[in-house]
């Protein structure tokens, strides 16, 4: 849908509205389902291999257990007053028009069953309160629509009661796993982390070879020996970063940016081959035990290597797990240097150095980029950075403005706490959900197109591995080059001047000296 912008500096014109409410398309996404996990992937995570014969009893038992242990989950199920404030706030609803992708409708898929079995009115007058029996069709509907939610929490920002649909989605997925119907993509990845240490299944030898190659590239590029250390005992800092940083663009350029910052800061640091993954898909499947097991690998790596600090690289949901849950899941971290918060984000580390004037930049190195910034959902709505409210919005932007001359924000109602999901978060970054991913990305991409139209923006920066991967795939669908998505630390790495590094100025000076 387009609207007329009468106040545009270039005169009135039609602009697409990223938040335009679509016409309803009932059943448009019905039956869309990601592949189901194979028995061996289920069992590795402690779940039944396939649908158990007594699945109904088991599902209700698990629902009761979750409602008892997670007070918020029960409050969310009991509280909704159907005010409608959340209905048009989900990017999947905006992109698909399917009314079951309205957050309140998504919640009701589970709430209606909860009411039937756990409330007085639902037990005796189900037709009065919208309660329904748990049937195999309902189970299939859960599998479909709870895998059309990226757990982004945008809807919860607009709910007057703070009802968080993401928590309900996580609970539904946990119930599904407990009856033997897990999602292939997430569960297979969790299995790889348990076996090898990262989502990619990259073994220590391959990881070492990759890092050595990158060190050579860095030296060729800068003339300076910048290290990417692996398993170095006694290093001060353990970097926990998404494994995407080891193998794909634009992630790798972000990793090179962290390495340059660490080098210039003069700190000793290391990556761990045992905990070579920041991502924690235990969050996506809503399963505490798996989330804990993955988190404990980080604690173990920190103890084994004898580090003093833990810093996380650019990964959205990993930062949520780290910031909000790491201490509960794997703490206490009393063996680390208590002068530093546990954990720290690489953006906090870099911004601290910038504020202390410890890094030198040539911003013109980024002049080919006219940048905007995509706030990743889990950073924006489920964590913080620095010691001030809103630091998670301000710090990445402050870094970008320190290293680039051209920065323009997208419309205010599509960024920061209102940010629009990339469309591939929450365990949906799989090709069997490509259609959903494109539709879900449409609001964000429309907001990007707006800022391209208004300010000539060419690139979008992000601090989340999932966002970067999703946008690399989506950019060409919306008229951009695939590499129009960049890492924040890629921009830092482009502009940083390493001590002793030859710059254009030094070359000019050398040429000016008479022979
Ligand atoms: S959490 Fe995000 S994806 Fe899920 S219903 Fe709410 S807005 Fe939609
Ligand atoms: S905004 Fe909250 S209370 Fe209103 S319909 Fe949505 S979930 Fe229910």
Short mmCIF file of C-alpha atoms and ligand atoms in Angstrom, two decimals:
data_model
loop_
_atom_site.label_atom_id
_atom_site.label_comp_id
_atom_site.label_asym_id
_atom_site.label_seq_id
_atom_site.Cartn_x
_atom_site.Cartn_y
_atom_site.Cartn_z
CA UNK A 1 0.00 0.00 0.00
CA UNK A 2 1.32 3.48 -0.74
CA UNK A 3 0.51 6.84 0.81
CA UNK A 4 1.05 10.44 -0.30
CA UNK A 5 3.90 12.25 1.47
CA UNK A 6 2.97 15.97 1.16
CA UNK A 7 5.94 17.19 3.23
CA UNK A 8 8.74 15.55 1.30
CA UNK A 9 11.53 18.07 0.51
CA UNK A 10 11.39 17.14 -3.19
CA UNK A 11 7.64 17.75 -3.34
CA UNK A 12 4.62 15.47 -2.80
CA UNK A 13 5.15 11.84 -3.81
CA UNK A 14 3.89 8.37 -3.19
CA UNK A 15 5.84 6.27 -0.70
CA UNK A 16 5.41 2.66 0.31
CA UNK A 17 4.47 2.21 3.95
CA UNK A 18 6.35 -0.65 5.65
CA UNK A 19 3.65 -0.85 8.32
CA UNK A 20 0.63 -0.80 5.99
CA UNK A 21 -2.01 -3.26 7.20
CA UNK A 22 -2.67 -5.87 4.51
CA UNK A 23 -6.07 -7.15 3.49
CA UNK A 24 -6.94 -10.39 5.27
CA UNK A 25 -6.02 -13.62 3.51
CA UNK A 26 -7.55 -16.35 5.65
CA UNK A 27 -5.58 -19.58 5.55
CA UNK A 28 -2.86 -18.09 3.33
CA UNK A 29 -0.07 -19.74 5.28
CA UNK A 30 -2.01 -22.73 6.58
CA UNK A 31 -0.07 -25.95 6.39
CA UNK A 32 3.30 -24.27 5.85
CA UNK A 33 5.67 -26.32 7.98
CA UNK A 34 9.41 -26.68 8.32
CA UNK A 35 10.86 -30.20 8.04
CA UNK A 36 10.38 -32.36 11.12
CA UNK A 37 13.51 -33.54 12.98
CA UNK A 38 14.68 -37.09 12.37
CA UNK A 39 14.64 -39.50 15.35
CA UNK A 40 18.43 -39.34 15.83
CA UNK A 41 18.32 -35.53 16.02
CA UNK A 42 15.46 -35.63 18.50
CA UNK A 43 17.06 -38.24 20.73
CA UNK A 44 20.40 -36.43 20.91
CA UNK A 45 18.53 -33.55 22.58
CA UNK A 46 16.75 -35.83 25.06
CA UNK A 47 13.38 -35.87 23.24
CA UNK A 48 11.37 -38.83 21.88
CA UNK A 49 12.38 -39.74 18.32
CA UNK A 50 8.85 -39.47 16.93
CA UNK A 51 5.26 -38.75 17.95
CA UNK A 52 4.63 -40.78 21.12
CA UNK A 53 1.40 -42.86 21.32
CA UNK A 54 0.20 -40.99 24.43
CA UNK A 55 1.10 -37.60 22.93
CA UNK A 56 -2.03 -35.87 24.18
CA UNK A 57 -1.43 -36.71 27.84
CA UNK A 58 2.26 -35.87 27.49
CA UNK A 59 1.49 -32.50 25.83
CA UNK A 60 -0.94 -31.51 28.58
CA UNK A 61 1.48 -32.67 31.28
CA UNK A 62 4.21 -30.51 29.75
CA UNK A 63 1.84 -27.53 29.47
CA UNK A 64 0.93 -27.88 33.16
CA UNK A 65 4.59 -28.20 34.09
CA UNK A 66 5.53 -25.06 32.12
CA UNK A 67 2.64 -23.07 33.62
CA UNK A 68 3.78 -24.12 37.10
CA UNK A 69 7.49 -23.38 36.60
CA UNK A 70 7.15 -20.29 34.41
CA UNK A 71 4.80 -17.85 36.10
CA UNK A 72 5.01 -15.40 33.17
CA UNK A 73 3.76 -18.08 30.77
CA UNK A 74 0.67 -18.71 32.88
CA UNK A 75 0.01 -14.98 33.34
CA UNK A 76 0.26 -14.48 29.57
CA UNK A 77 -2.27 -17.23 28.99
CA UNK A 78 -4.67 -15.84 31.61
CA UNK A 79 -4.37 -12.12 30.92
CA UNK A 80 -5.19 -11.19 27.31
CA UNK A 81 -8.25 -8.91 27.09
CA UNK A 82 -8.43 -9.00 23.27
CA UNK A 83 -7.83 -5.27 23.00
CA UNK A 84 -6.35 -5.75 19.53
CA UNK A 85 -3.31 -3.51 20.02
CA UNK A 86 -0.94 -6.25 18.84
CA UNK A 87 -2.88 -7.43 15.81
CA UNK A 88 -0.96 -5.48 13.14
CA UNK A 89 2.44 -5.50 14.83
CA UNK A 90 3.84 -8.78 13.50
CA UNK A 91 5.96 -8.65 10.35
CA UNK A 92 4.64 -12.10 9.36
CA UNK A 93 1.08 -10.81 9.52
CA UNK A 94 2.06 -7.65 7.61
CA UNK A 95 3.83 -9.80 5.01
CA UNK A 96 1.27 -12.61 4.66
CA UNK A 97 -2.13 -11.17 5.63
CA UNK A 98 -2.91 -14.50 7.33
CA UNK A 99 -4.98 -13.63 10.43
CA UNK A 100 -3.45 -16.54 12.35
CA UNK A 101 -0.18 -14.63 12.13
CA UNK A 102 -1.69 -11.85 14.23
CA UNK A 103 0.06 -12.19 17.61
CA UNK A 104 -3.19 -12.50 19.56
CA UNK A 105 -4.42 -15.24 17.22
CA UNK A 106 -1.09 -17.04 17.45
CA UNK A 107 -1.34 -16.98 21.25
CA UNK A 108 -4.90 -18.26 21.11
CA UNK A 109 -3.84 -21.44 19.32
CA UNK A 110 -2.35 -22.52 22.62
CA UNK A 111 -4.51 -20.47 24.99
CA UNK A 112 -7.69 -22.13 23.71
CA UNK A 113 -6.31 -25.55 24.71
CA UNK A 114 -5.01 -24.24 28.04
CA UNK A 115 -8.50 -22.91 28.80
CA UNK A 116 -10.14 -26.23 27.93
CA UNK A 117 -8.08 -28.28 30.36
CA UNK A 118 -6.88 -25.85 33.03
CA UNK A 119 -9.69 -23.35 33.69
CA UNK A 120 -13.12 -23.85 35.28
CA UNK A 121 -15.00 -22.05 32.49
CA UNK A 122 -13.15 -23.95 29.77
CA UNK A 123 -13.85 -27.32 31.39
CA UNK A 124 -17.59 -26.77 31.76
CA UNK A 125 -18.54 -24.08 29.20
CA UNK A 126 -15.88 -24.38 26.49
CA UNK A 127 -18.07 -22.73 23.80
CA UNK A 128 -18.38 -19.60 25.98
CA UNK A 129 -14.65 -18.96 26.34
CA UNK A 130 -13.24 -20.17 23.04
CA UNK A 131 -11.80 -23.34 24.59
CA UNK A 132 -11.07 -26.32 22.34
CA UNK A 133 -9.95 -29.91 22.61
CA UNK A 134 -6.37 -30.89 21.88
CA UNK A 135 -6.59 -32.94 18.70
CA UNK A 136 -4.02 -34.03 16.16
CA UNK A 137 -5.20 -31.20 13.86
CA UNK A 138 -4.53 -28.71 16.65
CA UNK A 139 -1.07 -30.19 17.15
CA UNK A 140 -0.35 -29.76 13.42
CA UNK A 141 -1.65 -26.21 13.54
CA UNK A 142 0.73 -25.49 16.45
CA UNK A 143 3.63 -26.92 14.46
CA UNK A 144 2.77 -24.73 11.50
CA UNK A 145 2.06 -21.36 13.13
CA UNK A 146 4.55 -21.59 16.01
CA UNK A 147 7.14 -21.94 13.26
CA UNK A 148 5.85 -18.75 11.67
CA UNK A 149 6.93 -16.67 14.69
CA UNK A 150 10.53 -15.51 14.96
CA UNK A 151 10.18 -14.83 18.71
CA UNK A 152 11.07 -11.21 17.94
CA UNK A 153 8.91 -9.69 20.75
CA UNK A 154 7.76 -6.71 18.65
CA UNK A 155 4.15 -7.42 19.54
CA UNK A 156 4.92 -7.37 23.28
CA UNK A 157 6.12 -3.74 23.04
CA UNK A 158 2.60 -2.68 22.01
CA UNK A 159 0.61 -4.91 24.39
CA UNK A 160 -0.71 -2.89 27.37
CA UNK A 161 -0.15 -5.98 29.55
CA UNK A 162 3.29 -6.80 28.14
CA UNK A 163 2.13 -10.21 26.94
CA UNK A 164 5.07 -11.79 25.17
CA UNK A 165 4.03 -14.03 22.29
CA UNK A 166 7.63 -15.21 21.96
CA UNK A 167 7.34 -16.93 25.36
CA UNK A 168 4.19 -18.71 24.19
CA UNK A 169 5.89 -19.77 20.97
CA UNK A 170 8.85 -21.13 22.92
CA UNK A 171 6.51 -23.05 25.24
CA UNK A 172 4.62 -24.50 22.26
CA UNK A 173 7.85 -25.64 20.62
CA UNK A 174 9.01 -27.18 23.91
CA UNK A 175 5.73 -29.10 24.16
CA UNK A 176 6.07 -30.25 20.54
CA UNK A 177 9.62 -31.48 21.17
CA UNK A 178 8.44 -33.36 24.27
CA UNK A 179 5.86 -35.32 22.28
CA UNK A 180 8.39 -36.11 19.53
CA UNK A 181 7.67 -33.47 16.87
CA UNK A 182 10.72 -31.19 16.82
CA UNK A 183 12.01 -28.97 14.04
CA UNK A 184 14.81 -30.40 11.90
CA UNK A 185 16.77 -27.17 11.39
CA UNK A 186 17.12 -26.13 15.04
CA UNK A 187 17.50 -29.59 16.54
CA UNK A 188 20.10 -30.74 14.05
CA UNK A 189 22.14 -27.61 14.79
CA UNK A 190 21.95 -28.10 18.56
CA UNK A 191 23.21 -31.66 18.03
CA UNK A 192 26.22 -30.32 16.09
CA UNK A 193 27.11 -27.92 18.91
CA UNK A 194 26.98 -30.81 21.38
CA UNK A 195 29.18 -33.02 19.18
CA UNK A 196 31.65 -30.54 17.73
CA UNK A 197 31.21 -27.16 19.43
CA UNK A 198 29.59 -25.07 16.71
CA UNK A 199 26.57 -24.85 14.41
CA UNK A 200 28.66 -25.48 11.31
CA UNK A 201 30.28 -28.69 12.47
CA UNK A 202 33.71 -27.06 11.95
CA UNK A 203 36.31 -29.22 13.75
CA UNK A 204 39.29 -27.68 15.63
CA UNK A 205 41.76 -28.51 12.83
CA UNK A 206 39.61 -26.82 10.19
CA UNK A 207 39.00 -23.87 12.49
CA UNK A 208 42.73 -23.42 13.10
CA UNK A 209 43.45 -23.56 9.35
CA UNK A 210 40.73 -20.97 8.69
CA UNK A 211 42.09 -18.58 11.31
CA UNK A 212 45.66 -18.97 10.01
CA UNK A 213 44.48 -18.15 6.48
CA UNK A 214 42.72 -15.07 7.78
CA UNK A 215 45.87 -13.96 9.63
CA UNK A 216 47.77 -14.16 6.32
CA UNK A 217 45.08 -12.14 4.56
CA UNK A 218 45.24 -9.50 7.27
CA UNK A 219 49.02 -9.21 6.99
CA UNK A 220 48.85 -8.96 3.19
CA UNK A 221 46.24 -6.27 3.54
CA UNK A 222 47.76 -4.13 6.30
CA UNK A 223 51.44 -5.07 6.45
CA UNK A 224 50.90 -5.72 10.16
CA UNK A 225 50.85 -9.08 11.91
CA UNK A 226 47.35 -9.20 13.45
CA UNK A 227 46.63 -12.44 15.27
CA UNK A 228 43.50 -14.61 15.44
CA UNK A 229 44.52 -16.89 18.32
CA UNK A 230 42.89 -20.24 19.05
CA UNK A 231 42.95 -22.12 22.36
CA UNK A 232 45.64 -19.94 23.89
CA UNK A 233 45.82 -20.65 27.60
CA UNK A 234 46.34 -17.64 29.81
CA UNK A 235 44.86 -15.12 27.33
CA UNK A 236 42.97 -12.30 29.04
CA UNK A 237 39.85 -12.39 26.85
CA UNK A 238 37.78 -15.29 25.53
CA UNK A 239 35.88 -14.27 22.39
CA UNK A 240 32.63 -16.15 21.91
CA UNK A 241 31.38 -15.45 18.42
CA UNK A 242 28.90 -16.99 15.98
CA UNK A 243 30.56 -19.64 13.82
CA UNK A 244 29.25 -17.80 10.74
CA UNK A 245 32.09 -15.35 11.50
CA UNK A 246 34.54 -18.09 10.45
CA UNK A 247 33.21 -18.82 7.01
CA UNK A 248 30.89 -16.38 5.24
CA UNK A 249 30.62 -12.78 4.11
CA UNK A 250 29.88 -10.31 5.63
CA UNK A 251 30.46 -12.15 8.92
CA UNK A 252 34.19 -12.77 8.34
CA UNK A 253 34.83 -9.08 7.78
CA UNK A 254 33.29 -8.45 11.19
CA UNK A 255 35.67 -11.00 12.75
CA UNK A 256 38.63 -9.26 11.10
CA UNK A 257 37.32 -6.00 12.56
CA UNK A 258 37.28 -7.48 16.11
CA UNK A 259 40.84 -8.79 15.58
CA UNK A 260 42.07 -5.36 14.53
CA UNK A 261 40.40 -3.74 17.56
CA UNK A 262 41.93 -6.29 19.97
CA UNK A 263 45.32 -5.81 18.30
CA UNK A 264 45.17 -2.06 18.59
CA UNK A 265 43.98 -2.27 22.20
CA UNK A 266 47.05 -4.37 22.99
CA UNK A 267 45.07 -7.06 24.82
CA UNK A 268 45.64 -10.80 24.70
CA UNK A 269 42.64 -12.77 23.52
CA UNK A 270 41.62 -16.14 22.17
CA UNK A 271 38.88 -18.10 20.49
CA UNK A 272 38.04 -21.54 21.94
CA UNK A 273 37.63 -24.60 19.73
CA UNK A 274 35.48 -26.19 22.45
CA UNK A 275 33.05 -23.25 22.66
CA UNK A 276 33.39 -22.03 19.07
CA UNK A 277 29.77 -20.90 18.87
CA UNK A 278 27.92 -17.95 20.34
CA UNK A 279 24.53 -19.03 18.97
CA UNK A 280 22.33 -20.92 21.41
CA UNK A 281 19.38 -22.50 19.59
CA UNK A 282 18.19 -23.90 22.92
CA UNK A 283 16.50 -20.49 23.25
CA UNK A 284 14.63 -20.92 19.96
CA UNK A 285 13.19 -24.30 20.90
CA UNK A 286 12.31 -22.96 24.36
CA UNK A 287 14.18 -25.74 26.12
CA UNK A 288 15.99 -24.86 29.32
CA UNK A 289 18.11 -28.04 29.53
CA UNK A 290 19.55 -27.64 26.03
CA UNK A 291 20.10 -23.92 26.50
CA UNK A 292 21.98 -24.69 29.73
CA UNK A 293 24.11 -27.42 28.21
CA UNK A 294 25.28 -25.09 25.42
CA UNK A 295 25.95 -22.27 27.90
CA UNK A 296 28.01 -24.54 30.14
CA UNK A 297 30.46 -25.07 27.27
CA UNK A 298 31.34 -21.37 27.52
CA UNK A 299 31.98 -21.64 31.24
CA UNK A 300 34.13 -24.72 30.71
CA UNK A 301 36.16 -23.03 27.96
CA UNK A 302 36.74 -19.97 30.18
CA UNK A 303 37.94 -22.19 33.04
CA UNK A 304 40.14 -24.38 30.83
CA UNK A 305 41.81 -21.41 29.16
CA UNK A 306 42.14 -19.41 32.39
CA UNK A 307 40.78 -16.20 30.86
CA UNK A 308 39.79 -13.10 32.85
CA UNK A 309 37.01 -11.74 30.63
CA UNK A 310 34.37 -13.04 28.20
CA UNK A 311 33.37 -10.93 25.18
CA UNK A 312 30.62 -11.82 22.73
CA UNK A 313 30.85 -11.10 19.01
CA UNK A 314 28.02 -9.92 16.77
CA UNK A 315 25.13 -12.35 17.36
CA UNK A 316 21.66 -11.14 18.35
CA UNK A 317 20.02 -14.00 20.23
CA UNK A 318 23.39 -15.10 21.67
CA UNK A 319 23.66 -11.69 23.27
CA UNK A 320 20.17 -12.10 24.72
CA UNK A 321 21.11 -15.46 26.24
CA UNK A 322 24.43 -14.05 27.44
CA UNK A 323 23.03 -10.82 28.85
CA UNK A 324 19.83 -12.14 30.36
CA UNK A 325 20.49 -15.75 31.29
CA UNK A 326 24.19 -16.69 31.24
CA UNK A 327 24.74 -16.17 34.94
CA UNK A 328 21.71 -18.29 35.87
CA UNK A 329 22.50 -20.96 33.30
CA UNK A 330 26.25 -21.28 33.81
CA UNK A 331 27.31 -18.94 36.64
CA UNK A 332 28.65 -17.83 38.97
CA UNK A 333 31.52 -16.31 37.01
CA UNK A 334 33.41 -15.38 40.17
CA UNK A 335 36.64 -16.76 38.71
CA UNK A 336 36.77 -13.91 36.15
CA UNK A 337 38.10 -10.37 36.66
CA UNK A 338 35.30 -8.66 38.57
CA UNK A 339 36.28 -5.26 37.13
CA UNK A 340 34.44 -6.19 33.96
CA UNK A 341 30.79 -7.09 33.50
CA UNK A 342 30.08 -10.69 32.55
CA UNK A 343 29.61 -10.93 29.68
CA UNK A 344 30.63 -7.92 27.56
CA UNK A 345 29.58 -7.20 23.99
CA UNK A 346 32.24 -6.46 21.39
CA UNK A 347 30.43 -3.16 20.69
CA UNK A 348 30.83 -2.15 24.35
CA UNK A 349 34.52 -2.99 24.16
CA UNK A 350 35.08 -1.03 20.94
CA UNK A 351 32.99 1.94 22.04
CA UNK A 352 34.92 2.18 25.30
CA UNK A 353 38.19 2.41 23.33
CA UNK A 354 36.71 5.02 20.97
CA UNK A 355 35.61 7.15 23.90
CA UNK A 356 39.09 6.93 25.40
CA UNK A 357 40.55 8.00 22.04
CA UNK A 358 42.54 4.77 21.80
CA UNK A 359 41.56 3.99 18.18
CA UNK A 360 42.40 6.00 15.08
CA UNK A 361 40.13 5.96 12.04
CA UNK A 362 40.13 7.19 8.49
CA UNK A 363 36.39 7.59 7.94
CA UNK A 364 36.86 8.24 4.23
CA UNK A 365 37.68 4.53 3.82
CA UNK A 366 33.96 3.95 4.21
CA UNK A 367 32.84 6.73 1.87
CA UNK A 368 31.46 4.25 -0.64
CA UNK A 369 28.93 3.18 2.02
CA UNK A 370 25.84 5.26 2.72
CA UNK A 371 24.73 3.42 5.80
CA UNK A 372 21.71 2.68 7.91
CA UNK A 373 21.49 0.37 10.92
CA UNK A 374 19.12 -2.54 11.48
CA UNK A 375 18.42 -3.12 15.19
CA UNK A 376 18.32 -6.87 15.71
CA UNK A 377 15.29 -7.98 17.71
CA UNK A 378 17.00 -9.85 20.52
CA UNK A 379 19.47 -7.04 21.13
CA UNK A 380 16.84 -4.31 20.85
CA UNK A 381 14.03 -5.84 22.93
CA UNK A 382 15.67 -8.41 25.17
CA UNK A 383 19.00 -7.01 26.30
CA UNK A 384 21.03 -3.89 26.85
CA UNK A 385 24.51 -2.52 26.30
CA UNK A 386 26.61 -0.15 28.35
CA UNK A 387 25.44 1.44 31.57
CA UNK A 388 22.53 3.51 30.29
CA UNK A 389 18.99 2.61 29.20
CA UNK A 390 18.88 2.38 25.42
CA UNK A 391 22.62 1.70 25.19
CA UNK A 392 21.85 -1.17 22.81
CA UNK A 393 20.45 1.42 20.36
CA UNK A 394 23.01 4.17 20.92
CA UNK A 395 26.31 2.28 21.08
CA UNK A 396 26.22 0.54 17.66
CA UNK A 397 25.08 3.82 16.05
CA UNK A 398 27.79 5.79 17.85
CA UNK A 399 30.40 3.31 16.57
CA UNK A 400 29.10 3.59 13.00
CA UNK A 401 29.11 7.38 13.15
CA UNK A 402 32.72 7.28 14.40
CA UNK A 403 33.85 5.24 11.41
CA UNK A 404 31.59 6.43 8.55
CA UNK A 405 30.75 9.84 7.13
CA UNK A 406 27.28 8.91 5.86
CA UNK A 407 24.75 7.47 8.30
CA UNK A 408 20.96 7.78 8.11
CA UNK A 409 18.39 6.08 10.31
CA UNK A 410 15.26 4.44 8.94
CA UNK A 411 11.83 5.70 10.08
CA UNK A 412 11.59 5.86 13.89
CA UNK A 413 8.62 3.46 14.09
CA UNK A 414 10.67 0.73 12.38
CA UNK A 415 13.84 0.88 14.48
CA UNK A 416 15.08 0.61 18.08
CA UNK A 417 12.42 -0.94 20.36
CA UNK A 418 9.99 -0.98 17.39
CA UNK A 419 12.47 -2.62 15.06
CA UNK A 420 11.16 -4.97 12.39
CA UNK A 421 12.53 -8.50 12.33
CA UNK A 422 14.75 -9.60 9.44
CA UNK A 423 12.24 -12.41 8.87
CA UNK A 424 14.67 -15.27 9.55
CA UNK A 425 15.15 -15.20 13.33
CA UNK A 426 13.98 -17.60 16.02
CA UNK A 427 15.01 -20.79 14.19
CA UNK A 428 13.34 -19.92 10.87
CA UNK A 429 16.52 -19.35 8.86
CA UNK A 430 15.99 -22.48 6.82
CA UNK A 431 15.30 -22.90 3.12
CA UNK A 432 12.13 -24.91 3.79
CA UNK A 433 10.66 -21.62 5.08
CA UNK A 434 11.98 -19.38 2.30
CA UNK A 435 8.55 -18.11 1.26
CA UNK A 436 7.75 -17.08 4.84
CA UNK A 437 11.19 -15.50 5.21
CA UNK A 438 10.65 -13.31 2.17
CA UNK A 439 7.17 -12.24 3.22
CA UNK A 440 8.36 -11.58 6.77
CA UNK A 441 11.31 -9.52 5.50
CA UNK A 442 9.08 -7.27 3.40
CA UNK A 443 8.29 -4.62 6.07
CA UNK A 444 11.99 -4.18 6.96
CA UNK A 445 13.03 -4.10 3.32
CA UNK A 446 10.34 -1.52 2.54
CA UNK A 447 11.68 0.69 5.35
CA UNK A 448 15.14 0.27 3.85
CA UNK A 449 13.84 1.25 0.41
CA UNK A 450 12.37 4.40 1.97
CA UNK A 451 15.71 5.51 3.35
CA UNK A 452 17.39 4.65 0.06
CA UNK A 453 14.88 6.87 -1.72
CA UNK A 454 15.26 9.69 0.80
CA UNK A 455 19.01 9.64 1.49
CA UNK A 456 20.61 7.40 -1.11
CA UNK A 457 21.39 4.70 1.47
CA UNK A 458 23.29 1.84 -0.15
CA UNK A 459 24.09 -0.48 2.77
CA UNK A 460 22.58 -1.69 6.01
CA UNK A 461 24.74 -2.68 8.99
CA UNK A 462 23.74 -5.24 11.61
CA UNK A 463 25.15 -6.99 14.68
CA UNK A 464 23.45 -10.36 14.29
CA UNK A 465 24.66 -13.38 12.32
CA UNK A 466 21.11 -14.48 11.52
CA UNK A 467 20.10 -11.03 10.28
CA UNK A 468 23.22 -10.86 8.10
CA UNK A 469 22.57 -14.28 6.56
CA UNK A 470 18.89 -13.59 6.04
CA UNK A 471 19.52 -10.19 4.44
CA UNK A 472 22.27 -11.57 2.16
CA UNK A 473 19.56 -13.78 0.71
CA UNK A 474 16.79 -11.15 0.75
CA UNK A 475 18.70 -8.12 -0.59
CA UNK A 476 18.64 -9.25 -4.27
CA UNK A 477 14.89 -9.94 -3.96
CA UNK A 478 14.36 -6.26 -3.16
CA UNK A 479 16.69 -4.67 -5.72
CA UNK A 480 19.94 -4.52 -3.73
CA UNK A 481 23.27 -6.27 -4.16
CA UNK A 482 23.75 -9.31 -1.94
CA UNK A 483 26.62 -7.57 -0.12
CA UNK A 484 24.47 -4.55 0.81
CA UNK A 485 24.29 -6.01 4.31
CA UNK A 486 27.45 -5.41 6.34
CA UNK A 487 28.84 -6.09 9.82
CA UNK A 488 29.30 -3.16 12.19
CA UNK A 489 32.88 -4.32 12.85
CA UNK A 490 33.46 -4.64 9.11
CA UNK A 491 33.01 -0.87 8.99
CA UNK A 492 35.31 -0.52 12.02
CA UNK A 493 37.89 -2.77 10.35
CA UNK A 494 37.76 -0.77 7.09
CA UNK A 495 38.40 2.56 8.80
CA UNK A 496 40.81 1.65 11.60
CA UNK A 497 44.44 2.73 11.20
CA UNK A 498 46.70 0.22 12.92
CA UNK A 499 49.85 1.51 14.58
CA UNK A 500 52.65 1.26 12.03
CA UNK A 501 50.27 0.65 9.16
CA UNK A 502 51.05 2.45 5.94
CA UNK A 503 48.27 4.84 5.00
CA UNK A 504 47.66 6.96 1.91
CA UNK A 505 49.10 9.91 3.87
CA UNK A 506 52.35 8.11 4.68
CA UNK A 507 52.68 7.09 1.03
CA UNK A 508 52.13 10.72 -0.02
CA UNK A 509 54.73 11.90 2.52
CA UNK A 510 57.26 9.34 1.24
CA UNK A 511 56.69 10.49 -2.33
CA UNK A 512 57.14 14.13 -1.29
CA UNK A 513 60.65 13.52 0.17
CA UNK A 514 63.26 14.29 -2.54
CA UNK A 515 65.60 11.40 -3.36
S1 LIG B 1 7.01 -12.38 18.65
FE1 LIG B 1 7.39 -11.36 16.68
S2 LIG B 1 7.09 -12.98 15.16
FE2 LIG B 1 6.12 -13.68 17.06
S3 LIG B 1 3.99 -13.00 16.93
FE3 LIG B 1 5.10 -11.37 18.01
S4 LIG B 1 5.68 -9.94 16.38
FE4 LIG B 1 5.15 -11.89 15.36
S1 LIG B 2 -2.25 -6.37 22.85
FE1 LIG B 2 -2.08 -7.83 24.57
S2 LIG B 2 -4.07 -7.79 25.59
FE2 LIG B 2 -4.36 -6.81 23.58
S3 LIG B 2 -5.00 -8.49 22.21
FE3 LIG B 2 -2.77 -8.39 22.04
S4 LIG B 2 -1.98 -9.83 23.58
FE4 LIG B 2 -4.16 -9.44 24.08
#
